[in-house]
mmCIF file of C-alpha atoms in Angstrom:
data_model
loop_
_atom_site.group_PDB
_atom_site.id
_atom_site.type_symbol
_atom_site.label_atom_id
_atom_site.label_comp_id
_atom_site.label_asym_id
_atom_site.label_seq_id
_atom_site.Cartn_x
_atom_site.Cartn_y
_atom_site.Cartn_z
ATOM 1 C CA MET A 703 -5.013 10.219 16.052
ATOM 2 C CA PRO A 704 -2.038 7.879 15.631
ATOM 3 C CA ALA A 705 0.448 8.365 12.805
ATOM 4 C CA LEU A 706 0.082 5.818 9.994
ATOM 5 C CA GLU A 707 2.552 4.517 7.441
ATOM 6 C CA ILE A 708 0.868 2.495 4.709
ATOM 7 C CA ARG A 709 2.608 0.327 2.114
ATOM 8 C CA ILE A 710 0.935 -1.413 -0.792
ATOM 9 C CA ASN A 711 2.725 -4.761 -1.058
ATOM 10 C CA SER A 712 1.033 -6.516 -3.977
ATOM 11 C CA MET A 713 -1.453 -5.472 -6.639
ATOM 12 C CA TYR A 714 -3.635 -7.572 -8.911
ATOM 13 C CA PRO A 715 -5.450 -6.488 -12.090
ATOM 14 C CA PRO A 716 -9.221 -5.979 -11.990
ATOM 15 C CA GLY A 717 -11.246 -9.050 -12.809
ATOM 16 C CA GLN A 718 -14.518 -10.352 -11.581
ATOM 17 C CA PRO A 719 -16.355 -8.753 -8.639
ATOM 18 C CA GLY A 720 -15.264 -9.890 -5.198
ATOM 19 C CA GLY A 721 -11.621 -10.158 -6.156
ATOM 20 C CA THR A 722 -8.658 -8.980 -4.127
ATOM 21 C CA ARG A 723 -7.026 -5.980 -5.814
ATOM 22 C CA ALA A 724 -4.098 -5.418 -3.440
ATOM 23 C CA TYR A 725 -2.478 -6.262 -0.129
ATOM 24 C CA ALA A 726 -1.273 -3.565 2.228
ATOM 25 C CA SER A 727 0.649 -3.200 5.471
ATOM 26 C CA ALA A 728 0.168 -0.511 8.093
ATOM 27 C CA THR A 729 2.577 0.679 10.762
ATOM 28 C CA ILE A 730 0.833 2.526 13.568
ATOM 29 C CA ASP A 731 2.816 5.178 15.467
ATOM 30 C CA GLY A 732 6.020 3.414 14.425
ATOM 31 C CA CYS A 733 5.424 0.692 17.025
ATOM 32 C CA PHE A 734 2.719 -1.706 15.810
ATOM 33 C CA ALA A 735 2.533 -3.330 12.378
ATOM 34 C CA VAL A 736 -0.470 -4.913 10.704
ATOM 35 C CA ARG A 737 0.194 -7.138 7.687
ATOM 36 C CA GLY A 738 -2.327 -8.725 5.341
ATOM 37 C CA ILE A 739 -4.780 -5.854 4.928
ATOM 38 C CA LYS A 740 -6.703 -6.431 1.691
ATOM 39 C CA ILE A 741 -8.259 -4.028 -0.771
ATOM 40 C CA VAL A 742 -11.197 -5.953 -2.224
ATOM 41 C CA GLU A 743 -13.582 -5.212 -5.075
ATOM 42 C CA GLY A 744 -17.025 -5.662 -3.582
ATOM 43 C CA GLY A 745 -19.518 -5.539 -6.446
ATOM 44 C CA ARG A 746 -22.044 -2.710 -6.134
ATOM 45 C CA ASP A 747 -20.142 -1.000 -3.308
ATOM 46 C CA GLY A 748 -16.841 -0.831 -5.182
ATOM 47 C CA LEU A 749 -13.556 -1.159 -3.326
ATOM 48 C CA PHE A 750 -13.332 -1.692 0.413
ATOM 49 C CA VAL A 751 -10.649 -2.408 3.000
ATOM 50 C CA ALA A 752 -10.692 -5.813 4.726
ATOM 51 C CA MET A 753 -8.628 -6.343 7.843
ATOM 52 C CA PRO A 754 -6.649 -9.599 8.244
ATOM 53 C CA SER A 755 -9.017 -12.452 9.033
ATOM 54 C CA ARG A 756 -9.220 -16.207 9.500
ATOM 55 C CA LYS A 757 -11.882 -18.644 8.482
ATOM 56 C CA THR A 758 -14.014 -20.188 11.216
ATOM 57 C CA VAL A 759 -17.047 -22.477 11.184
ATOM 58 C CA ASP A 760 -19.206 -19.325 11.425
ATOM 59 C CA GLY A 761 -17.505 -17.515 8.534
ATOM 60 C CA TYR A 762 -14.560 -15.133 8.700
ATOM 61 C CA LYS A 763 -13.365 -13.376 11.861
ATOM 62 C CA GLU A 764 -10.992 -10.407 11.868
ATOM 63 C CA VAL A 765 -7.665 -11.178 13.520
ATOM 64 C CA CYS A 766 -7.176 -7.532 14.448
ATOM 65 C CA SER A 767 -9.263 -4.442 13.924
ATOM 66 C CA PRO A 768 -9.347 -0.749 14.815
ATOM 67 C CA VAL A 769 -11.569 -0.188 17.842
ATOM 68 C CA PRO A 770 -12.800 3.421 17.694
ATOM 69 C CA ALA A 771 -14.854 4.225 14.592
ATOM 70 C CA GLU A 772 -12.771 7.379 14.006
ATOM 71 C CA PHE A 773 -9.541 5.366 13.829
ATOM 72 C CA ARG A 774 -11.157 2.734 11.582
ATOM 73 C CA GLU A 775 -12.139 5.535 9.169
ATOM 74 C CA GLN A 776 -8.633 7.059 9.339
ATOM 75 C CA LEU A 777 -6.970 3.681 8.658
ATOM 76 C CA HIS A 778 -9.313 2.741 5.807
ATOM 77 C CA LYS A 779 -8.920 6.172 4.194
ATOM 78 C CA ALA A 780 -5.111 5.980 4.471
ATOM 79 C CA VAL A 781 -5.071 2.502 2.877
ATOM 80 C CA MET A 782 -7.345 3.579 0.023
ATOM 81 C CA ASP A 783 -5.307 6.771 -0.548
ATOM 82 C CA ALA A 784 -2.083 4.718 -0.727
ATOM 83 C CA TYR A 785 -3.755 2.304 -3.153
ATOM 84 C CA GLN A 786 -4.965 5.123 -5.417
ATOM 85 C CA GLN A 787 -1.519 6.747 -5.323
ATOM 86 C CA THR A 788 0.112 3.429 -6.269
ATOM 87 C CA ILE A 789 -2.299 2.995 -9.196
ATOM 88 C CA THR A 790 -1.600 6.540 -10.383
ATOM 89 C CA MET A 791 2.148 5.955 -10.221
ATOM 90 C CA ALA A 792 1.791 2.667 -12.122
ATOM 91 C CA GLN A 793 -0.255 4.337 -14.866
ATOM 92 C CA ASN A 794 2.014 7.399 -15.079
ATOM 93 C CA PRO A 795 5.546 6.285 -14.258
ATOM 94 C CA PRO A 796 8.023 9.098 -13.640
ATOM 95 C CA ALA A 797 10.018 10.167 -16.670
ATOM 96 C CA PRO A 798 13.529 8.733 -16.692
ATOM 97 C CA GLN A 799 16.172 11.216 -15.648
ATOM 98 C CA PRO A 800 19.016 11.781 -18.122
ATOM 99 C CA GLU A 801 22.214 10.174 -16.988
ATOM 100 C CA ARG A 802 24.822 12.572 -15.742
ATOM 101 C CA GLU A 803 28.299 12.213 -17.070
ATOM 102 C CA ALA A 804 30.926 11.473 -14.521
ATOM 103 C CA PRO A 805 33.327 14.375 -13.976
ATOM 104 C CA GLN A 806 36.416 13.848 -16.033
ATOM 105 C CA ASN A 807 39.817 14.017 -14.501
ATOM 106 C CA ASP A 808 41.812 16.722 -16.338
ATOM 107 C CA GLN A 809 45.122 15.497 -14.963
ATOM 108 C CA GLN A 810 47.228 13.545 -17.405
ATOM 109 C CA MET A 811 48.935 10.402 -16.374
ATOM 110 C CA GLY A 812 52.465 9.761 -17.506
ATOM 111 C CA GLY A 813 56.117 10.712 -16.953
ATOM 112 C CA MET A 814 57.159 14.176 -16.027
#
C-alpha cells in the first residue's frame, strides 16, 4: 500500500448532525496531494470521511477518490486517526518546557 501523510488543516466544534468537523489533506507516496478531504458528522453513523466533491444537477460527485477498496479503507482510517490524534492534542496540550538560561560568558570585559 502507498505511504500516506495526513494533515488536519481546520477543525470546527461539534454542533448539529451533518456538520463538517474538520478538513484534511493527504499526500500519497510523496508525489500526489489531495486537498479538501472533509471529516463530517453523519447523524446515526457518527463521523465519516468525505472526499473532495462538486455539486451537480444530480447531487454531489467526488472530484477524486481511491479506486481499490483496500486503499479507500487505508486512506479513511489514516484520516480518522489523524483527526483523533489532533483532538487528543487539543484537549491535552503538551506541558510547557521550562526555559533554559543562556550560558553566561565568564570573561570580563574591560582594560587589562
